């Protein structure tokens, strides 16, 4: 008997969900903890971002404040670095760390860092993959396990995983750049840098967790549908 949405392999999906939730709780906890430390230079996230950008020779990137929680991002198309309210106005070590990480992405863009280019190029494929993979697999199952459709669905789903895999070096590299820039002692004092490292490491773990969750889902699809069903 076939249960499309609940079967023993569903445990893989649940494991992925638990890992993602744990990682997100950990990053929230770490951010809150180091958000209590005011930086000794009393620099806000916005000022830190502006300073780092100009230090890095980047003068075509605007810094703006946006609403939301941990919505900080850098947009390479519009050349706008957006900081959430908690980051933009805060002078905490955590806020400066997040602002510096986004500057790391602006520097990647400025230097044409190729994994970032590859990541951007993969966006349409990843969107297509996450939208169409399950509908196609379901249609394949309904058409008495049409193996071709099922394989196409699994392939499309693996594009979403590929995108997440390429995201990892981009994120790690942005944080490394941020820590290197902050280590020169102009925005943060040296003993504050390890706190930023903890915040950025926690943030990076959420990307690792998301990738792992997607991998477990792919594994489930392969266990369920990867084999030849001719013997049925
Ligand atoms: Zn990032």
PDB file of C-alpha atoms and ligand atoms in Angstrom:
ATOM      1  CA  UNK A   1       0.000   0.000   0.000  1.00  0.00           C
ATOM      2  CA  UNK A   2       1.267   3.464  -0.808  1.00  0.00           C
ATOM      3  CA  UNK A   3       0.891   6.487   1.464  1.00  0.00           C
ATOM      4  CA  UNK A   4       2.130   9.533  -0.440  1.00  0.00           C
ATOM      5  CA  UNK A   5       2.650  11.810   2.564  1.00  0.00           C
ATOM      6  CA  UNK A   6       3.102   9.566   5.537  1.00  0.00           C
ATOM      7  CA  UNK A   7       5.233   6.459   5.478  1.00  0.00           C
ATOM      8  CA  UNK A   8       8.241   5.259   7.551  1.00  0.00           C
ATOM      9  CA  UNK A   9      10.650   7.424   5.531  1.00  0.00           C
ATOM     10  CA  UNK A  10       8.726  10.478   6.696  1.00  0.00           C
ATOM     11  CA  UNK A  11      10.988  10.325   9.756  1.00  0.00           C
ATOM     12  CA  UNK A  12      13.708  11.831   7.519  1.00  0.00           C
ATOM     13  CA  UNK A  13      11.541  14.891   6.914  1.00  0.00           C
ATOM     14  CA  UNK A  14      10.884  15.202  10.644  1.00  0.00           C
ATOM     15  CA  UNK A  15      14.602  14.910  11.465  1.00  0.00           C
ATOM     16  CA  UNK A  16      15.313  17.702   8.956  1.00  0.00           C
ATOM     17  CA  UNK A  17      12.599  19.849  10.491  1.00  0.00           C
ATOM     18  CA  UNK A  18      13.953  19.350  14.020  1.00  0.00           C
ATOM     19  CA  UNK A  19      17.517  20.182  12.910  1.00  0.00           C
ATOM     20  CA  UNK A  20      16.292  23.373  11.177  1.00  0.00           C
ATOM     21  CA  UNK A  21      14.268  24.443  14.192  1.00  0.00           C
ATOM     22  CA  UNK A  22      17.206  23.807  16.547  1.00  0.00           C
ATOM     23  CA  UNK A  23      19.551  25.832  14.323  1.00  0.00           C
ATOM     24  CA  UNK A  24      17.116  28.724  14.131  1.00  0.00           C
ATOM     25  CA  UNK A  25      16.589  28.701  17.914  1.00  0.00           C
ATOM     26  CA  UNK A  26      20.373  28.680  18.375  1.00  0.00           C
ATOM     27  CA  UNK A  27      20.942  31.678  16.094  1.00  0.00           C
ATOM     28  CA  UNK A  28      18.156  33.641  17.813  1.00  0.00           C
ATOM     29  CA  UNK A  29      19.619  32.822  21.214  1.00  0.00           C
ATOM     30  CA  UNK A  30      23.164  33.778  20.152  1.00  0.00           C
ATOM     31  CA  UNK A  31      22.045  37.012  18.502  1.00  0.00           C
ATOM     32  CA  UNK A  32      20.039  38.056  21.575  1.00  0.00           C
ATOM     33  CA  UNK A  33      22.974  37.256  23.825  1.00  0.00           C
ATOM     34  CA  UNK A  34      25.497  39.405  21.954  1.00  0.00           C
ATOM     35  CA  UNK A  35      22.920  42.058  21.209  1.00  0.00           C
ATOM     36  CA  UNK A  36      23.307  42.996  24.869  1.00  0.00           C
ATOM     37  CA  UNK A  37      26.970  43.983  24.433  1.00  0.00           C
ATOM     38  CA  UNK A  38      27.259  47.608  23.288  1.00  0.00           C
ATOM     39  CA  UNK A  39      30.312  48.003  21.070  1.00  0.00           C
ATOM     40  CA  UNK A  40      32.955  50.135  22.745  1.00  0.00           C
ATOM     41  CA  UNK A  41      33.189  52.370  19.673  1.00  0.00           C
ATOM     42  CA  UNK A  42      29.419  52.942  19.946  1.00  0.00           C
ATOM     43  CA  UNK A  43      29.010  52.400  16.192  1.00  0.00           C
ATOM     44  CA  UNK A  44      25.550  51.489  14.847  1.00  0.00           C
ATOM     45  CA  UNK A  45      24.988  48.736  12.304  1.00  0.00           C
ATOM     46  CA  UNK A  46      24.298  51.363   9.612  1.00  0.00           C
ATOM     47  CA  UNK A  47      27.440  53.364  10.424  1.00  0.00           C
ATOM     48  CA  UNK A  48      29.521  50.186  10.522  1.00  0.00           C
ATOM     49  CA  UNK A  49      28.185  49.147   7.085  1.00  0.00           C
ATOM     50  CA  UNK A  50      28.887  52.581   5.574  1.00  0.00           C
ATOM     51  CA  UNK A  51      32.377  52.618   7.070  1.00  0.00           C
ATOM     52  CA  UNK A  52      33.252  49.083   5.901  1.00  0.00           C
ATOM     53  CA  UNK A  53      31.928  49.736   2.380  1.00  0.00           C
ATOM     54  CA  UNK A  54      33.997  52.887   1.989  1.00  0.00           C
ATOM     55  CA  UNK A  55      37.057  51.160   3.507  1.00  0.00           C
ATOM     56  CA  UNK A  56      36.606  48.430   0.892  1.00  0.00           C
ATOM     57  CA  UNK A  57      36.515  50.996  -1.910  1.00  0.00           C
ATOM     58  CA  UNK A  58      32.820  50.415  -2.621  1.00  0.00           C
ATOM     59  CA  UNK A  59      30.911  53.651  -3.211  1.00  0.00           C
ATOM     60  CA  UNK A  60      28.031  52.477  -5.430  1.00  0.00           C
ATOM     61  CA  UNK A  61      26.147  50.590  -2.699  1.00  0.00           C
ATOM     62  CA  UNK A  62      23.352  52.231  -0.692  1.00  0.00           C
ATOM     63  CA  UNK A  63      22.517  51.269   2.889  1.00  0.00           C
ATOM     64  CA  UNK A  64      18.850  51.270   3.921  1.00  0.00           C
ATOM     65  CA  UNK A  65      16.748  50.187   6.872  1.00  0.00           C
ATOM     66  CA  UNK A  66      13.963  47.606   6.345  1.00  0.00           C
ATOM     67  CA  UNK A  67      11.314  46.142   8.616  1.00  0.00           C
ATOM     68  CA  UNK A  68      11.282  42.583   9.881  1.00  0.00           C
ATOM     69  CA  UNK A  69      13.392  40.360  12.052  1.00  0.00           C
ATOM     70  CA  UNK A  70      16.759  39.134  10.703  1.00  0.00           C
ATOM     71  CA  UNK A  71      15.739  40.296   7.214  1.00  0.00           C
ATOM     72  CA  UNK A  72      19.188  41.781   6.581  1.00  0.00           C
ATOM     73  CA  UNK A  73      20.370  41.216   3.022  1.00  0.00           C
ATOM     74  CA  UNK A  74      22.470  42.528   0.184  1.00  0.00           C
ATOM     75  CA  UNK A  75      20.906  42.836  -3.270  1.00  0.00           C
ATOM     76  CA  UNK A  76      23.502  42.655  -6.032  1.00  0.00           C
ATOM     77  CA  UNK A  77      21.029  43.792  -8.706  1.00  0.00           C
ATOM     78  CA  UNK A  78      19.963  47.018  -6.989  1.00  0.00           C
ATOM     79  CA  UNK A  79      23.274  47.478  -5.108  1.00  0.00           C
ATOM     80  CA  UNK A  80      21.335  48.017  -1.899  1.00  0.00           C
ATOM     81  CA  UNK A  81      22.409  46.682   1.457  1.00  0.00           C
ATOM     82  CA  UNK A  82      19.318  46.390   3.667  1.00  0.00           C
ATOM     83  CA  UNK A  83      19.572  46.184   7.434  1.00  0.00           C
ATOM     84  CA  UNK A  84      16.666  45.185   9.652  1.00  0.00           C
ATOM     85  CA  UNK A  85      15.608  47.578  12.413  1.00  0.00           C
ATOM     86  CA  UNK A  86      17.356  45.473  15.051  1.00  0.00           C
ATOM     87  CA  UNK A  87      20.630  45.797  13.153  1.00  0.00           C
ATOM     88  CA  UNK A  88      20.470  49.252  11.589  1.00  0.00           C
ATOM     89  CA  UNK A  89      20.108  51.349  14.731  1.00  0.00           C
ATOM     90  CA  UNK A  90      21.683  49.045  17.291  1.00  0.00           C
ATOM     91  CA  UNK A  91      25.251  49.648  18.466  1.00  0.00           C
ATOM     92  CA  UNK A  92      25.596  46.078  19.721  1.00  0.00           C
ATOM     93  CA  UNK A  93      28.399  43.731  18.794  1.00  0.00           C
ATOM     94  CA  UNK A  94      25.830  41.356  17.234  1.00  0.00           C
ATOM     95  CA  UNK A  95      24.352  44.115  15.035  1.00  0.00           C
ATOM     96  CA  UNK A  96      27.775  45.167  13.795  1.00  0.00           C
ATOM     97  CA  UNK A  97      28.566  41.527  13.017  1.00  0.00           C
ATOM     98  CA  UNK A  98      25.413  41.133  10.912  1.00  0.00           C
ATOM     99  CA  UNK A  99      26.063  44.459   9.119  1.00  0.00           C
ATOM    100  CA  UNK A 100      29.654  43.395   8.407  1.00  0.00           C
ATOM    101  CA  UNK A 101      28.459  40.034   7.044  1.00  0.00           C
ATOM    102  CA  UNK A 102      26.179  41.815   4.546  1.00  0.00           C
ATOM    103  CA  UNK A 103      29.132  44.030   3.602  1.00  0.00           C
ATOM    104  CA  UNK A 104      30.981  40.767   2.962  1.00  0.00           C
ATOM    105  CA  UNK A 105      28.387  40.006   0.258  1.00  0.00           C
ATOM    106  CA  UNK A 106      28.827  43.504  -1.230  1.00  0.00           C
ATOM    107  CA  UNK A 107      32.587  42.870  -1.375  1.00  0.00           C
ATOM    108  CA  UNK A 108      31.975  39.501  -3.096  1.00  0.00           C
ATOM    109  CA  UNK A 109      29.834  41.275  -5.666  1.00  0.00           C
ATOM    110  CA  UNK A 110      32.451  44.017  -6.099  1.00  0.00           C
ATOM    111  CA  UNK A 111      35.221  41.437  -6.647  1.00  0.00           C
ATOM    112  CA  UNK A 112      33.092  39.198  -8.906  1.00  0.00           C
ATOM    113  CA  UNK A 113      33.473  36.287  -6.491  1.00  0.00           C
ATOM    114  CA  UNK A 114      32.478  33.367  -8.741  1.00  0.00           C
ATOM    115  CA  UNK A 115      30.504  31.201  -6.263  1.00  0.00           C
ATOM    116  CA  UNK A 116      28.209  34.202  -5.765  1.00  0.00           C
ATOM    117  CA  UNK A 117      27.766  34.516  -9.542  1.00  0.00           C
ATOM    118  CA  UNK A 118      27.024  30.797  -9.775  1.00  0.00           C
ATOM    119  CA  UNK A 119      24.509  31.085  -6.937  1.00  0.00           C
ATOM    120  CA  UNK A 120      22.690  33.938  -8.702  1.00  0.00           C
ATOM    121  CA  UNK A 121      22.670  31.964 -11.962  1.00  0.00           C
ATOM    122  CA  UNK A 122      21.084  28.988 -10.186  1.00  0.00           C
ATOM    123  CA  UNK A 123      18.147  30.956  -8.724  1.00  0.00           C
ATOM    124  CA  UNK A 124      15.682  30.278 -11.626  1.00  0.00           C
ATOM    125  CA  UNK A 125      16.564  26.555 -11.710  1.00  0.00           C
ATOM    126  CA  UNK A 126      16.203  26.272  -7.939  1.00  0.00           C
ATOM    127  CA  UNK A 127      12.813  28.034  -8.000  1.00  0.00           C
ATOM    128  CA  UNK A 128      11.616  25.810 -10.821  1.00  0.00           C
ATOM    129  CA  UNK A 129      12.860  22.762  -8.925  1.00  0.00           C
ATOM    130  CA  UNK A 130      11.153  23.548  -5.646  1.00  0.00           C
ATOM    131  CA  UNK A 131       7.873  24.522  -7.359  1.00  0.00           C
ATOM    132  CA  UNK A 132       7.529  21.666  -9.845  1.00  0.00           C
ATOM    133  CA  UNK A 133       9.296  18.665  -8.303  1.00  0.00           C
ATOM    134  CA  UNK A 134       6.488  17.467  -6.018  1.00  0.00           C
ATOM    135  CA  UNK A 135       3.601  18.027  -8.474  1.00  0.00           C
ATOM    136  CA  UNK A 136       5.528  16.092 -11.146  1.00  0.00           C
ATOM    137  CA  UNK A 137       6.350  13.240  -8.762  1.00  0.00           C
ATOM    138  CA  UNK A 138       2.708  13.032  -7.675  1.00  0.00           C
ATOM    139  CA  UNK A 139       1.519  12.945 -11.287  1.00  0.00           C
ATOM    140  CA  UNK A 140       4.125  10.241 -11.944  1.00  0.00           C
ATOM    141  CA  UNK A 141       2.820   8.194  -9.018  1.00  0.00           C
ATOM    142  CA  UNK A 142      -0.790   8.624 -10.115  1.00  0.00           C
ATOM    143  CA  UNK A 143       0.091   7.464 -13.643  1.00  0.00           C
ATOM    144  CA  UNK A 144       0.859   4.042 -12.132  1.00  0.00           C
ATOM    145  CA  UNK A 145       4.408   4.943 -11.137  1.00  0.00           C
ATOM    146  CA  UNK A 146       5.577   6.491 -14.376  1.00  0.00           C
ATOM    147  CA  UNK A 147       9.320   6.198 -13.700  1.00  0.00           C
ATOM    148  CA  UNK A 148      10.319   8.888 -16.217  1.00  0.00           C
ATOM    149  CA  UNK A 149       8.127  11.532 -14.585  1.00  0.00           C
ATOM    150  CA  UNK A 150       9.279  10.480 -11.132  1.00  0.00           C
ATOM    151  CA  UNK A 151      12.945  10.761 -12.132  1.00  0.00           C
ATOM    152  CA  UNK A 152      12.319  14.199 -13.650  1.00  0.00           C
ATOM    153  CA  UNK A 153      10.672  15.239 -10.363  1.00  0.00           C
ATOM    154  CA  UNK A 154      13.594  13.946  -8.298  1.00  0.00           C
ATOM    155  CA  UNK A 155      16.069  15.663 -10.622  1.00  0.00           C
ATOM    156  CA  UNK A 156      14.181  18.965 -10.246  1.00  0.00           C
ATOM    157  CA  UNK A 157      14.229  18.590  -6.477  1.00  0.00           C
ATOM    158  CA  UNK A 158      17.990  18.010  -6.545  1.00  0.00           C
ATOM    159  CA  UNK A 159      18.379  21.442  -8.209  1.00  0.00           C
ATOM    160  CA  UNK A 160      17.057  23.010  -5.013  1.00  0.00           C
ATOM    161  CA  UNK A 161      19.686  21.078  -3.070  1.00  0.00           C
ATOM    162  CA  UNK A 162      22.401  22.171  -5.507  1.00  0.00           C
ATOM    163  CA  UNK A 163      21.412  25.796  -4.932  1.00  0.00           C
ATOM    164  CA  UNK A 164      21.675  25.354  -1.175  1.00  0.00           C
ATOM    165  CA  UNK A 165      25.071  23.664  -1.532  1.00  0.00           C
ATOM    166  CA  UNK A 166      26.407  26.591  -3.576  1.00  0.00           C
ATOM    167  CA  UNK A 167      24.963  29.008  -1.002  1.00  0.00           C
ATOM    168  CA  UNK A 168      27.183  27.526   1.736  1.00  0.00           C
ATOM    169  CA  UNK A 169      30.603  28.746   0.491  1.00  0.00           C
ATOM    170  CA  UNK A 170      29.056  32.141  -0.345  1.00  0.00           C
ATOM    171  CA  UNK A 171      27.776  32.525   3.231  1.00  0.00           C
ATOM    172  CA  UNK A 172      30.935  31.211   4.907  1.00  0.00           C
ATOM    173  CA  UNK A 173      33.079  33.466   2.745  1.00  0.00           C
ATOM    174  CA  UNK A 174      30.984  36.576   3.550  1.00  0.00           C
ATOM    175  CA  UNK A 175      31.428  35.894   7.269  1.00  0.00           C
ATOM    176  CA  UNK A 176      35.167  35.290   6.872  1.00  0.00           C
ATOM    177  CA  UNK A 177      35.493  38.602   5.050  1.00  0.00           C
ATOM    178  CA  UNK A 178      33.449  40.327   7.761  1.00  0.00           C
ATOM    179  CA  UNK A 179      35.673  38.959  10.533  1.00  0.00           C
ATOM    180  CA  UNK A 180      38.827  39.924   8.664  1.00  0.00           C
ATOM    181  CA  UNK A 181      37.567  43.498   8.178  1.00  0.00           C
ATOM    182  CA  UNK A 182      36.456  43.790  11.805  1.00  0.00           C
ATOM    183  CA  UNK A 183      39.770  42.409  13.070  1.00  0.00           C
ATOM    184  CA  UNK A 184      41.605  45.579  12.075  1.00  0.00           C
ATOM    185  CA  UNK A 185      40.245  47.177  15.241  1.00  0.00           C
ATOM    186  CA  UNK A 186      38.613  50.255  13.713  1.00  0.00           C
ATOM    187  CA  UNK A 187      34.964  49.317  14.270  1.00  0.00           C
ATOM    188  CA  UNK A 188      35.321  46.801  17.077  1.00  0.00           C
ATOM    189  CA  UNK A 189      38.001  46.294  19.680  1.00  0.00           C
ATOM    190  CA  UNK A 190      39.876  43.027  19.366  1.00  0.00           C
ATOM    191  CA  UNK A 191      38.202  41.282  22.285  1.00  0.00           C
ATOM    192  CA  UNK A 192      34.799  41.945  20.689  1.00  0.00           C
ATOM    193  CA  UNK A 193      35.646  40.077  17.477  1.00  0.00           C
ATOM    194  CA  UNK A 194      35.246  36.565  19.017  1.00  0.00           C
ATOM    195  CA  UNK A 195      31.664  37.522  19.966  1.00  0.00           C
ATOM    196  CA  UNK A 196      30.945  38.397  16.344  1.00  0.00           C
ATOM    197  CA  UNK A 197      32.472  35.090  15.297  1.00  0.00           C
ATOM    198  CA  UNK A 198      29.959  33.268  17.521  1.00  0.00           C
ATOM    199  CA  UNK A 199      27.009  35.181  16.031  1.00  0.00           C
ATOM    200  CA  UNK A 200      28.136  34.582  12.451  1.00  0.00           C
ATOM    201  CA  UNK A 201      28.909  30.913  13.090  1.00  0.00           C
ATOM    202  CA  UNK A 202      25.413  30.436  14.503  1.00  0.00           C
ATOM    203  CA  UNK A 203      23.948  32.140  11.424  1.00  0.00           C
ATOM    204  CA  UNK A 204      26.007  29.900   9.122  1.00  0.00           C
ATOM    205  CA  UNK A 205      24.682  26.820  10.934  1.00  0.00           C
ATOM    206  CA  UNK A 206      21.133  27.671   9.835  1.00  0.00           C
ATOM    207  CA  UNK A 207      22.276  27.352   6.202  1.00  0.00           C
ATOM    208  CA  UNK A 208      23.950  24.031   6.955  1.00  0.00           C
ATOM    209  CA  UNK A 209      20.777  22.812   8.695  1.00  0.00           C
ATOM    210  CA  UNK A 210      18.566  23.861   5.776  1.00  0.00           C
ATOM    211  CA  UNK A 211      20.856  22.068   3.335  1.00  0.00           C
ATOM    212  CA  UNK A 212      20.831  18.941   5.473  1.00  0.00           C
ATOM    213  CA  UNK A 213      17.020  19.049   5.668  1.00  0.00           C
ATOM    214  CA  UNK A 214      16.772  19.266   1.874  1.00  0.00           C
ATOM    215  CA  UNK A 215      19.273  16.420   1.508  1.00  0.00           C
ATOM    216  CA  UNK A 216      17.165  14.238   3.839  1.00  0.00           C
ATOM    217  CA  UNK A 217      14.065  15.011   1.775  1.00  0.00           C
ATOM    218  CA  UNK A 218      15.898  14.059  -1.404  1.00  0.00           C
ATOM    219  CA  UNK A 219      17.088  10.858   0.255  1.00  0.00           C
ATOM    220  CA  UNK A 220      13.482  10.076   1.161  1.00  0.00           C
ATOM    221  CA  UNK A 221      12.349  10.598  -2.436  1.00  0.00           C
ATOM    222  CA  UNK A 222      15.101   8.298  -3.681  1.00  0.00           C
ATOM    223  CA  UNK A 223      14.238   5.594  -1.108  1.00  0.00           C
ATOM    224  CA  UNK A 224      10.539   5.829  -1.986  1.00  0.00           C
ATOM    225  CA  UNK A 225      10.735   6.131  -5.755  1.00  0.00           C
ATOM    226  CA  UNK A 226      14.315   5.628  -6.883  1.00  0.00           C
ATOM    227  CA  UNK A 227      14.118   1.870  -7.284  1.00  0.00           C
ATOM    228  CA  UNK A 228      12.618   0.092 -10.242  1.00  0.00           C
ATOM    229  CA  UNK A 229       9.019  -0.782  -9.528  1.00  0.00           C
ATOM    230  CA  UNK A 230       8.635  -3.378 -12.275  1.00  0.00           C
ATOM    231  CA  UNK A 231       8.317  -6.088  -9.643  1.00  0.00           C
ATOM    232  CA  UNK A 232       5.031  -4.637  -8.349  1.00  0.00           C
TER     233      UNK A 232
HETATM  234 ZN1  LIG B   1      24.703  36.107   3.981  1.00  0.00          ZN
END
